[in-house]
Structures are given as structure tokens and as C-alpha cells.
Amino acid sequence: MVDVQALVGDTSDNVPGVPGIGVKTASQLITEYGDLETLLARAEEIKQPKRREALIGFAEQARLSKRLVQLDHGVDTGSALATHRLPAIDPQRLIGFLKAMEFTTITKRVGEAFSVDPATIEADAKLKSAKAPAWTGATGEAMPAGSGGSAVSAEPQQQPSLPDIAPAIAGDGSPATRVTQGSAAANAVPIDPKAYETVTDLKRLDAWVKEARALGRVAVAAQMSVADPMRAEIVGMALATAPGKAAYIPLAHKSGDGDLLGGGLIKEQVAFRGAFAEERLGGIFADESILKIGHDVKPLLVLLARHGVALAPIDDTMLFAYALDGENSFKMLAEKWLGYTPIDFKDIAGSGRAALTIDRVPLDRATEFSAEDADVALRLWLTLKPRLVAERMVNLYETLERPLVPVLARME
């Protein structure tokens, strides 16, 4: 096997091998000649000219490749084998650790293996101390500060008015207090899709852009002509600057129902070039001082990049939820934390053969559906962001989850 590998090489491990010789040919040669050295010594006997020349010309490279792929069994480890023996396992300590980490199934298996009842062993208190107290969701029902374990009920908080949202998040309270304040801020204003604005001129768009710049953050959502961001056109963009304050900017909505007489762009919308000008969406999307918030941001990054628009920095509530609880469904998160069920696309577009694409949905209904996406994303951000701190998940999100999004988008 080593001789075959020496001939074939391995580009992933920088093993050169012999050019032009694959696994099948290498196997045939080693079977016929016995080993690599015999093959190289008798290379002149090979009938195929290219194969013969390759083996003669790259003989030393083949020998080097063999040294690279061959395991060295004589390495001095500096210690006796006995010192690497696994020590006896303390089932009490192991089960205490597993219960603190909430590995329920493994805890049960360890208990069975050591004939120990896990119920008689407490979770390791030092490990459980990192847990945050319970917080309240949109319904006021206490929820656990993790995926399991005991919960401590929190007193209901008076919901702040809209101007109080920023202080609630930026205050000097403990991480657990900020979790409660964030949830209250997210639910301070009822979700009302009828209240969203349809932006059909640059003057109103400029006002929204100005507000986003002043706040230093804005929630963003996009409507695409097809589900695949690698092929889609941008039909419209939605922005949200505060809970309940959101707008939809139609860019490529069409008239008619898709028949031969319809299909032209409607007049009541903003031109794409004007909307994405540097002083408007193109500017705030690329502005490093303005945080862009969304749910499942990667498709949006791909979509905008195809149209020459940058989007950074970002916060992704889908990744918040994944890091915290392992769940990331937009609908499920909205129902759990906001007590609200988002509009289903079928409710505005219909279903079956009569279903409309988003670019043919009436603007008022498209606004309700699209702006709601941005509004809910912003509310989830207010709710879940403080939990990253309270549950010590900031490092996971900041160093692994979030940086990976633009990398994957560029790969796509």
C-alpha cells in the first residue's frame, strides 16, 4: 500500500508521486514488480513510453514520496507506555460534570455502565454557576437560562415606551437584568403590519437612511425574484429602525398577473440605481459604523454581492438562536419570544397554480410581509443579543459563527 501511495502521491499532503500514474496503474505496477525499488530498477522494461520515461525521470521523487507516506514506528516519545494508561474513572465526578453540561443520554449510559444512580448525584455546582437566571418571554412565562436545568422566575417588567428602548439595553445592569430589559424593549410596541410604510420616492428613502445613520444600526430584509440568491433579482428591500417602525422599498414590482398583457414595472416604486446610490442604501450597507441586523444573512450577502453592494458589519439573529438554543426557525423564534406568528407568504400570494410571485403581489400586502421581516428581526436582536452575554456565548458567536458567514457567502 505504501508503494502504491508513493507512485500516486497526495496533493493535499504535498506528496508529489510520479506524474501521470494513478491508483489503478500504480496497483498494476506494484502487483507485477513486487515493490517500488524493484519497479524503479526495472523501469527500462516497461513497454509504454510515457510511463517508462516518467518512472525513470521521477525515480527520486517516488523514493521521497515513499518516505513521506511511510509511518515511522521508531519515534522516541520520551515516556514509558505505562504512563499513558487511562486512570480509573470516578463515576461520581463524571456524572456531576455530565449533569452540569446537561448531557442527559450520556449521563444515563454512564450510570448504567458503573451501576450508579445519577439521581443521587448533584450536578457540578462550579460548572452550573455560569448559568444566567431565568428570563421572561413575550408571554411573561419564565423560560430556562439554557437548554435545560432549573429556572428562576423573574418579576414581570413594566414595558418601556419607544424612547426608553436604547437606555434599557445600554444601561449598567447585570447581564441577567439586560436580558429582561431586552425582552421588554422588543415587546414594548405591538406588531402591526398595517402600520408599516411603503417608500415610493427618494425623499422618504433619504429620511430612513438618515435615521439609520443616526442610530448606528438598522434591521434589513430583502425580497428576491427566486429563492436562489445566485440567480435572483432584488425585488425590494425592507428596513426597521425600532420595534414597530419599519418600511418596504419596492424596486422591481410588476403590473398584471403574469399574462401577455402584463409584466411592466409599476410606477409607484424607487429606481434601483437611485435606491442603491452611495448616499442611500449602498452607503449605509457598506458603512462600517452602522450595524446591519437580519435573520439568515448569508443569502442576503450573496444577493447584494452579485449586484455590487457590500454589507458589513452584520448581526444574524439566526446564529444568535443557534449558538444559544440550537433552534433557528424564524417563525418559531417569533412565536416563542414575541408571542407573534409572522405572515405566511401564501397569505399574500395565494397557493397552487394561481399563486403570485413576490414581484406581482400588491404593494400594500408586500409591505406588510416584507417590513414585518425586518421588524421581527430587530425585535429578536433586542431579545437575544443580551442573552449572548448572560450565557457566555459571545466568544462562540463573535469568533466562529459570525465571521464564517461572509466566508461562506464568498465561497458561494
Short mmCIF file of C-alpha atoms in Angstrom, two decimals:
data_model
loop_
_atom_site.label_atom_id
_atom_site.label_comp_id
_atom_site.label_asym_id
_atom_site.label_seq_id
_atom_site.Cartn_x
_atom_site.Cartn_y
_atom_site.Cartn_z
CA MET A 1 0.00 0.00 0.00
CA VAL A 2 2.86 2.40 0.84
CA ASP A 3 4.50 1.74 -2.54
CA VAL A 4 1.22 2.46 -4.35
CA GLN A 5 0.82 5.72 -2.42
CA ALA A 6 4.39 6.69 -3.30
CA LEU A 7 3.59 6.39 -7.01
CA VAL A 8 0.19 8.10 -6.85
CA GLY A 9 1.13 10.92 -4.46
CA ASP A 10 -1.26 13.08 -2.45
CA THR A 11 -1.65 16.77 -3.29
CA SER A 12 -3.45 17.50 -0.01
CA ASP A 13 -0.34 16.40 1.93
CA ASN A 14 2.22 17.70 -0.60
CA VAL A 15 3.31 14.19 -1.59
CA PRO A 16 4.45 14.58 -5.24
CA GLY A 17 4.31 10.97 -6.50
CA VAL A 18 5.03 10.23 -10.17
CA PRO A 19 3.18 12.41 -12.72
CA GLY A 20 0.69 10.54 -14.91
CA ILE A 21 0.34 7.49 -12.67
CA GLY A 22 -2.98 6.95 -10.92
CA VAL A 23 -4.19 4.41 -8.40
CA LYS A 24 -5.14 1.76 -10.97
CA THR A 25 -1.80 1.92 -12.84
CA ALA A 26 0.20 2.05 -9.61
CA SER A 27 -1.58 -1.05 -8.29
CA GLN A 28 -0.88 -2.94 -11.52
CA LEU A 29 2.83 -1.99 -11.46
CA ILE A 30 3.39 -2.95 -7.81
CA THR A 31 1.49 -6.22 -8.33
CA GLU A 32 3.69 -7.04 -11.32
CA TYR A 33 7.08 -5.95 -9.91
CA GLY A 34 6.57 -6.60 -6.18
CA ASP A 35 7.80 -3.33 -4.66
CA LEU A 36 8.81 0.21 -5.54
CA GLU A 37 12.60 -0.35 -5.66
CA THR A 38 12.27 -3.34 -7.97
CA LEU A 39 9.95 -1.35 -10.23
CA LEU A 40 12.36 1.58 -10.44
CA ALA A 41 15.33 -0.73 -11.08
CA ARG A 42 13.49 -2.43 -13.97
CA ALA A 43 11.75 0.67 -15.33
CA GLU A 44 13.52 0.21 -18.70
CA GLU A 45 11.44 -2.95 -19.25
CA ILE A 46 8.11 -1.09 -19.26
CA LYS A 47 6.60 -1.02 -22.74
CA GLN A 48 4.54 2.20 -22.53
CA PRO A 49 6.94 5.07 -23.45
CA LYS A 50 5.35 7.82 -21.31
CA ARG A 51 5.03 5.58 -18.27
CA ARG A 52 8.63 4.34 -18.67
CA GLU A 53 10.00 7.90 -19.03
CA ALA A 54 8.02 9.12 -16.01
CA LEU A 55 9.34 6.35 -13.75
CA ILE A 56 12.93 6.90 -14.88
CA GLY A 57 12.76 10.70 -14.72
CA PHE A 58 10.93 10.88 -11.37
CA ALA A 59 12.57 7.92 -9.60
CA GLU A 60 14.00 10.05 -6.77
CA GLN A 61 10.67 11.83 -6.39
CA ALA A 62 8.98 8.45 -5.98
CA ARG A 63 11.50 7.46 -3.28
CA LEU A 64 10.91 10.77 -1.48
CA SER A 65 7.16 10.20 -1.69
CA LYS A 66 7.55 6.79 -0.07
CA ARG A 67 9.44 8.32 2.86
CA LEU A 68 6.69 10.94 3.23
CA VAL A 69 3.80 8.46 3.35
CA GLN A 70 5.51 5.79 5.44
CA LEU A 71 4.72 5.84 9.15
CA ASP A 72 7.73 6.00 11.47
CA HIS A 73 7.30 3.41 14.22
CA GLY A 74 10.58 4.25 15.95
CA VAL A 75 9.87 7.71 17.32
CA ASP A 76 11.01 8.21 20.91
CA THR A 77 8.04 9.58 22.89
CA GLY A 78 10.18 10.40 25.90
CA SER A 79 7.92 8.45 28.25
CA ALA A 80 7.03 4.86 29.01
CA LEU A 81 3.84 3.37 27.58
CA ALA A 82 2.53 2.71 31.09
CA THR A 83 2.43 6.44 31.84
CA HIS A 84 -0.24 6.85 29.15
CA ARG A 85 -2.60 4.37 30.76
CA LEU A 86 -6.10 5.80 31.31
CA PRO A 87 -6.64 6.29 35.06
CA ALA A 88 -9.64 4.80 36.79
CA ILE A 89 -12.79 6.85 36.15
CA ASP A 90 -14.57 8.42 39.09
CA PRO A 91 -18.25 7.93 38.14
CA GLN A 92 -19.45 10.44 40.76
CA ARG A 93 -17.26 13.21 39.35
CA LEU A 94 -18.03 12.29 35.73
CA ILE A 95 -21.80 12.23 36.29
CA GLY A 96 -21.59 15.57 38.13
CA PHE A 97 -19.87 17.05 35.09
CA LEU A 98 -22.29 15.49 32.61
CA LYS A 99 -25.35 16.69 34.54
CA ALA A 100 -23.94 20.23 34.66
CA MET A 101 -23.43 20.08 30.90
CA GLU A 102 -26.95 18.64 30.54
CA PHE A 103 -25.79 15.56 28.60
CA THR A 104 -28.86 13.57 29.66
CA THR A 105 -28.41 10.49 27.46
CA ILE A 106 -24.70 10.09 28.21
CA THR A 107 -25.38 10.58 31.93
CA LYS A 108 -27.83 7.68 31.83
CA ARG A 109 -25.36 5.45 29.97
CA VAL A 110 -22.51 6.22 32.38
CA GLY A 111 -24.80 5.44 35.31
CA GLU A 112 -25.69 2.07 33.79
CA ALA A 113 -22.05 1.27 32.99
CA PHE A 114 -20.90 1.92 36.56
CA SER A 115 -24.10 0.73 38.29
CA VAL A 116 -24.63 4.20 39.75
CA ASP A 117 -27.95 6.02 40.06
CA PRO A 118 -27.43 9.51 38.50
CA ALA A 119 -30.40 10.83 40.51
CA THR A 120 -28.30 10.55 43.68
CA ILE A 121 -25.54 12.78 42.29
CA GLU A 122 -25.80 16.56 42.06
CA ALA A 123 -24.57 18.50 39.04
CA ASP A 124 -21.17 20.14 39.50
CA ALA A 125 -22.02 23.47 41.16
CA LYS A 126 -18.91 25.20 39.79
CA LEU A 127 -19.95 24.47 36.23
CA LYS A 128 -23.60 25.39 36.78
CA SER A 129 -22.67 28.78 38.26
CA ALA A 130 -22.18 30.17 34.76
CA LYS A 131 -25.89 29.85 34.08
CA ALA A 132 -27.94 33.03 33.97
CA PRO A 133 -31.22 33.37 35.89
CA ALA A 134 -34.44 32.81 34.04
CA TRP A 135 -35.87 35.47 31.79
CA THR A 136 -39.39 36.06 30.61
CA GLY A 137 -40.54 35.70 27.04
CA ALA A 138 -43.26 37.67 25.31
CA THR A 139 -45.98 35.83 27.22
CA GLY A 140 -44.37 36.55 30.60
CA GLU A 141 -43.80 32.82 31.17
CA ALA A 142 -40.46 32.01 32.80
CA MET A 143 -38.05 30.19 30.48
CA PRO A 144 -34.80 28.41 31.38
CA ALA A 145 -31.49 30.22 31.01
CA GLY A 146 -30.12 27.47 28.80
CA SER A 147 -31.39 24.39 27.09
CA GLY A 148 -32.41 22.82 30.40
CA GLY A 149 -31.87 22.86 34.14
CA SER A 150 -33.81 24.73 36.81
CA ALA A 151 -35.31 28.13 36.13
CA VAL A 152 -35.69 31.07 38.48
CA SER A 153 -38.81 33.12 37.92
CA ALA A 154 -38.30 36.79 37.11
CA GLU A 155 -40.69 39.53 38.14
CA PRO A 156 -42.66 40.99 35.21
CA GLN A 157 -41.09 44.23 34.00
CA GLN A 158 -43.05 47.30 33.03
CA GLN A 159 -42.70 47.62 29.26
CA PRO A 160 -40.79 50.78 28.34
CA SER A 161 -42.04 53.29 25.83
CA LEU A 162 -40.26 53.51 22.48
CA PRO A 163 -37.78 56.26 23.52
CA ASP A 164 -36.72 54.11 26.50
CA ILE A 165 -35.52 51.20 24.36
CA ALA A 166 -31.89 52.31 23.93
CA PRO A 167 -31.32 53.04 27.66
CA ALA A 168 -32.84 49.68 28.54
CA ILE A 169 -30.21 47.88 26.50
CA ALA A 170 -27.31 50.24 27.19
CA GLY A 171 -27.82 50.51 30.96
CA ASP A 172 -25.34 49.40 33.61
CA GLY A 173 -27.45 46.48 34.89
CA SER A 174 -26.25 42.93 35.22
CA PRO A 175 -26.35 40.60 32.18
CA ALA A 176 -29.44 38.89 33.58
CA THR A 177 -31.19 42.23 34.02
CA ARG A 178 -30.36 43.23 30.47
CA VAL A 179 -31.94 40.02 29.22
CA THR A 180 -35.20 41.01 30.90
CA GLN A 181 -34.92 44.60 29.66
CA GLY A 182 -34.18 43.46 26.12
CA SER A 183 -37.26 41.26 26.04
CA ALA A 184 -39.38 44.12 27.40
CA ALA A 185 -37.97 46.52 24.79
CA ALA A 186 -38.66 44.07 21.97
CA ASN A 187 -42.28 43.73 23.03
CA ALA A 188 -42.89 47.36 24.01
CA VAL A 189 -44.83 48.12 20.82
CA PRO A 190 -47.36 45.63 19.37
CA ILE A 191 -46.54 44.25 15.93
CA ASP A 192 -48.92 45.84 13.42
CA PRO A 193 -48.14 45.12 9.74
CA LYS A 194 -50.72 47.74 8.70
CA ALA A 195 -48.54 50.43 10.29
CA TYR A 196 -45.51 49.87 8.05
CA GLU A 197 -44.59 52.41 5.38
CA THR A 198 -44.24 51.81 1.65
CA VAL A 199 -41.39 54.01 0.40
CA THR A 200 -42.04 55.06 -3.19
CA ASP A 201 -39.80 58.12 -3.59
CA LEU A 202 -36.20 59.07 -2.85
CA LYS A 203 -37.19 61.81 -0.39
CA ARG A 204 -38.76 59.31 2.01
CA LEU A 205 -35.91 56.85 1.45
CA ASP A 206 -33.43 59.59 2.37
CA ALA A 207 -35.30 60.09 5.65
CA TRP A 208 -34.98 56.39 6.51
CA VAL A 209 -31.30 56.37 5.58
CA LYS A 210 -30.71 59.44 7.76
CA GLU A 211 -32.37 57.74 10.74
CA ALA A 212 -30.32 54.57 10.26
CA ARG A 213 -27.12 56.63 10.23
CA ALA A 214 -28.15 58.47 13.39
CA LEU A 215 -28.94 55.23 15.26
CA GLY A 216 -25.88 53.33 14.04
CA ARG A 217 -27.95 50.23 13.36
CA VAL A 218 -30.74 49.05 11.08
CA ALA A 219 -32.51 45.75 10.50
CA VAL A 220 -32.54 44.65 6.87
CA ALA A 221 -34.53 42.15 4.81
CA ALA A 222 -34.76 41.54 1.07
CA GLN A 223 -37.36 40.16 -1.31
CA MET A 224 -35.94 38.12 -4.19
CA SER A 225 -37.42 37.15 -7.55
CA VAL A 226 -36.49 33.48 -6.90
CA ALA A 227 -35.33 31.62 -3.81
CA ASP A 228 -31.76 31.11 -5.05
CA PRO A 229 -29.68 34.25 -4.29
CA MET A 230 -27.20 33.24 -7.01
CA ARG A 231 -29.91 33.75 -9.65
CA ALA A 232 -32.32 36.18 -8.00
CA GLU A 233 -33.02 39.80 -8.74
CA ILE A 234 -33.75 42.23 -5.91
CA VAL A 235 -37.50 42.91 -5.90
CA GLY A 236 -37.47 45.08 -2.80
CA MET A 237 -35.70 45.92 0.45
CA ALA A 238 -37.11 46.36 3.95
CA LEU A 239 -35.66 48.41 6.81
CA ALA A 240 -36.53 48.63 10.51
CA THR A 241 -35.06 51.18 12.89
CA ALA A 242 -37.15 50.45 16.02
CA PRO A 243 -39.82 47.96 17.08
CA GLY A 244 -42.93 48.78 15.07
CA LYS A 245 -41.08 51.24 12.84
CA ALA A 246 -40.34 49.57 9.51
CA ALA A 247 -40.63 50.27 5.81
CA TYR A 248 -40.56 48.46 2.48
CA ILE A 249 -38.81 49.90 -0.57
CA PRO A 250 -40.24 48.29 -3.75
CA LEU A 251 -37.69 48.19 -6.57
CA ALA A 252 -38.87 45.74 -9.24
CA HIS A 253 -42.59 45.10 -8.79
CA LYS A 254 -44.55 44.39 -11.95
CA SER A 255 -48.09 45.02 -13.05
CA GLY A 256 -50.59 42.37 -14.15
CA ASP A 257 -50.83 38.73 -13.21
CA GLY A 258 -48.06 37.45 -15.44
CA ASP A 259 -50.18 37.19 -18.60
CA LEU A 260 -49.23 38.50 -22.04
CA LEU A 261 -50.72 41.92 -21.34
CA GLY A 262 -48.94 42.45 -18.02
CA GLY A 263 -45.38 42.47 -16.82
CA GLY A 264 -44.21 46.08 -16.99
CA LEU A 265 -42.65 47.71 -13.92
CA ILE A 266 -45.14 49.73 -11.90
CA LYS A 267 -44.51 53.44 -11.43
CA GLU A 268 -45.07 53.62 -7.66
CA GLN A 269 -41.60 52.44 -6.65
CA VAL A 270 -37.99 53.57 -6.35
CA ALA A 271 -35.49 53.09 -9.18
CA PHE A 272 -32.81 50.53 -8.32
CA ARG A 273 -29.87 52.79 -9.19
CA GLY A 274 -31.22 55.65 -7.10
CA ALA A 275 -32.01 53.42 -4.12
CA PHE A 276 -28.57 51.84 -4.02
CA ALA A 277 -26.64 55.04 -4.64
CA GLU A 278 -23.70 55.67 -2.32
CA GLU A 279 -25.62 58.28 -0.34
CA ARG A 280 -28.52 55.88 0.25
CA LEU A 281 -28.71 52.09 0.69
CA GLY A 282 -25.35 51.41 -0.92
CA GLY A 283 -23.74 53.78 1.56
CA ILE A 284 -25.32 52.57 4.79
CA PHE A 285 -24.94 48.92 3.81
CA ALA A 286 -21.18 49.35 3.36
CA ASP A 287 -20.71 51.77 6.28
CA GLU A 288 -18.65 50.02 8.97
CA SER A 289 -20.11 52.33 11.64
CA ILE A 290 -23.67 51.10 11.02
CA LEU A 291 -24.64 47.62 12.22
CA LYS A 292 -26.88 45.69 9.82
CA ILE A 293 -29.21 43.23 11.54
CA GLY A 294 -31.00 40.34 9.87
CA HIS A 295 -32.16 36.75 10.19
CA ASP A 296 -30.20 34.31 7.99
CA VAL A 297 -27.96 36.98 6.49
CA LYS A 298 -25.85 34.79 4.20
CA PRO A 299 -28.32 34.70 1.27
CA LEU A 300 -28.61 38.49 1.54
CA LEU A 301 -24.81 38.84 1.38
CA VAL A 302 -24.71 36.66 -1.75
CA LEU A 303 -27.60 38.55 -3.36
CA LEU A 304 -26.14 42.00 -2.71
CA ALA A 305 -22.61 40.98 -3.72
CA ARG A 306 -23.92 39.87 -7.12
CA HIS A 307 -25.28 43.40 -7.54
CA GLY A 308 -22.03 45.04 -6.44
CA VAL A 309 -23.28 46.01 -2.96
CA ALA A 310 -21.30 45.33 0.24
CA LEU A 311 -22.96 44.57 3.58
CA ALA A 312 -20.90 44.95 6.76
CA PRO A 313 -20.82 44.71 9.71
CA ILE A 314 -23.66 42.27 10.39
CA ASP A 315 -25.50 40.61 13.25
CA ASP A 316 -27.51 37.48 12.45
CA THR A 317 -30.33 36.53 14.83
CA MET A 318 -30.47 33.05 13.30
CA LEU A 319 -26.91 32.50 14.54
CA PHE A 320 -27.79 34.04 17.92
CA ALA A 321 -30.51 31.42 18.33
CA TYR A 322 -28.31 28.62 17.04
CA ALA A 323 -25.50 29.45 19.47
CA LEU A 324 -27.90 29.77 22.40
CA ASP A 325 -30.51 27.07 21.92
CA GLY A 326 -29.78 25.23 18.68
CA GLU A 327 -33.08 26.39 17.20
CA ASN A 328 -33.28 28.98 14.43
CA SER A 329 -36.67 28.90 12.70
CA PHE A 330 -37.85 32.48 12.14
CA LYS A 331 -41.47 31.57 12.82
CA MET A 332 -40.67 29.54 15.92
CA LEU A 333 -38.47 32.28 17.39
CA ALA A 334 -41.10 34.95 16.74
CA GLU A 335 -43.76 32.84 18.42
CA LYS A 336 -41.55 31.95 21.38
CA TRP A 337 -40.03 35.36 22.15
CA LEU A 338 -42.55 37.81 20.71
CA GLY A 339 -45.78 35.87 21.04
CA TYR A 340 -46.41 36.56 17.36
CA THR A 341 -46.89 34.39 14.29
CA PRO A 342 -45.36 36.01 11.18
CA ILE A 343 -47.37 36.33 7.98
CA ASP A 344 -47.13 33.24 5.77
CA PHE A 345 -46.18 34.01 2.16
CA LYS A 346 -49.21 32.02 1.00
CA ASP A 347 -51.42 34.53 2.83
CA ILE A 348 -50.33 37.32 0.50
CA ALA A 349 -49.52 35.40 -2.69
CA GLY A 350 -52.02 32.56 -2.73
CA SER A 351 -51.17 28.95 -3.46
CA GLY A 352 -51.27 26.43 -6.26
CA ARG A 353 -51.35 27.50 -9.90
CA ALA A 354 -52.87 30.85 -9.02
CA ALA A 355 -50.02 31.77 -6.66
CA LEU A 356 -48.25 35.06 -7.37
CA THR A 357 -44.53 35.70 -7.21
CA ILE A 358 -43.46 38.45 -4.82
CA ASP A 359 -42.90 40.94 -7.65
CA ARG A 360 -46.62 40.74 -8.57
CA VAL A 361 -48.02 40.92 -5.04
CA PRO A 362 -49.83 44.26 -4.43
CA LEU A 363 -47.55 46.77 -2.71
CA ASP A 364 -49.65 47.10 0.43
CA ARG A 365 -49.53 43.35 1.06
CA ALA A 366 -45.86 43.10 0.04
CA THR A 367 -45.09 45.88 2.52
CA GLU A 368 -46.85 44.06 5.36
CA PHE A 369 -44.97 40.84 4.62
CA SER A 370 -41.53 42.32 3.92
CA ALA A 371 -41.33 45.08 6.53
CA GLU A 372 -42.53 42.58 9.11
CA ASP A 373 -39.40 40.50 8.39
CA ALA A 374 -37.16 43.44 9.30
CA ASP A 375 -39.28 44.43 12.31
CA VAL A 376 -39.29 40.91 13.77
CA ALA A 377 -35.54 40.52 13.13
CA LEU A 378 -34.87 43.73 15.06
CA ARG A 379 -37.05 42.59 17.96
CA LEU A 380 -35.29 39.22 18.06
CA TRP A 381 -31.97 41.07 18.11
CA LEU A 382 -33.10 43.11 21.13
CA THR A 383 -34.23 39.90 22.84
CA LEU A 384 -31.37 37.52 22.05
CA LYS A 385 -28.30 39.79 21.96
CA PRO A 386 -28.22 40.28 25.76
CA ARG A 387 -28.51 36.52 26.22
CA LEU A 388 -25.17 36.01 24.45
CA VAL A 389 -23.53 37.92 27.29
CA ALA A 390 -25.62 36.42 30.08
CA GLU A 391 -24.98 32.86 28.90
CA ARG A 392 -21.35 33.41 27.94
CA MET A 393 -21.83 32.69 24.26
CA VAL A 394 -20.28 35.90 22.94
CA ASN A 395 -16.95 34.26 22.16
CA LEU A 396 -18.59 31.44 20.17
CA TYR A 397 -20.68 33.89 18.17
CA GLU A 398 -18.02 36.57 17.64
CA THR A 399 -15.08 34.32 16.81
CA LEU A 400 -16.75 31.42 14.98
CA GLU A 401 -20.36 31.81 13.91
CA ARG A 402 -20.45 35.40 12.63
CA PRO A 403 -17.03 35.51 10.88
CA LEU A 404 -17.95 32.35 8.97
CA VAL A 405 -20.97 33.95 7.26
CA PRO A 406 -19.09 36.25 4.81
CA VAL A 407 -16.58 33.46 4.15
CA LEU A 408 -19.35 31.06 3.10
CA ALA A 409 -21.02 33.81 1.09
CA ARG A 410 -17.79 34.47 -0.84
CA MET A 411 -17.38 30.74 -1.47
CA GLU A 412 -20.88 30.57 -2.95
#
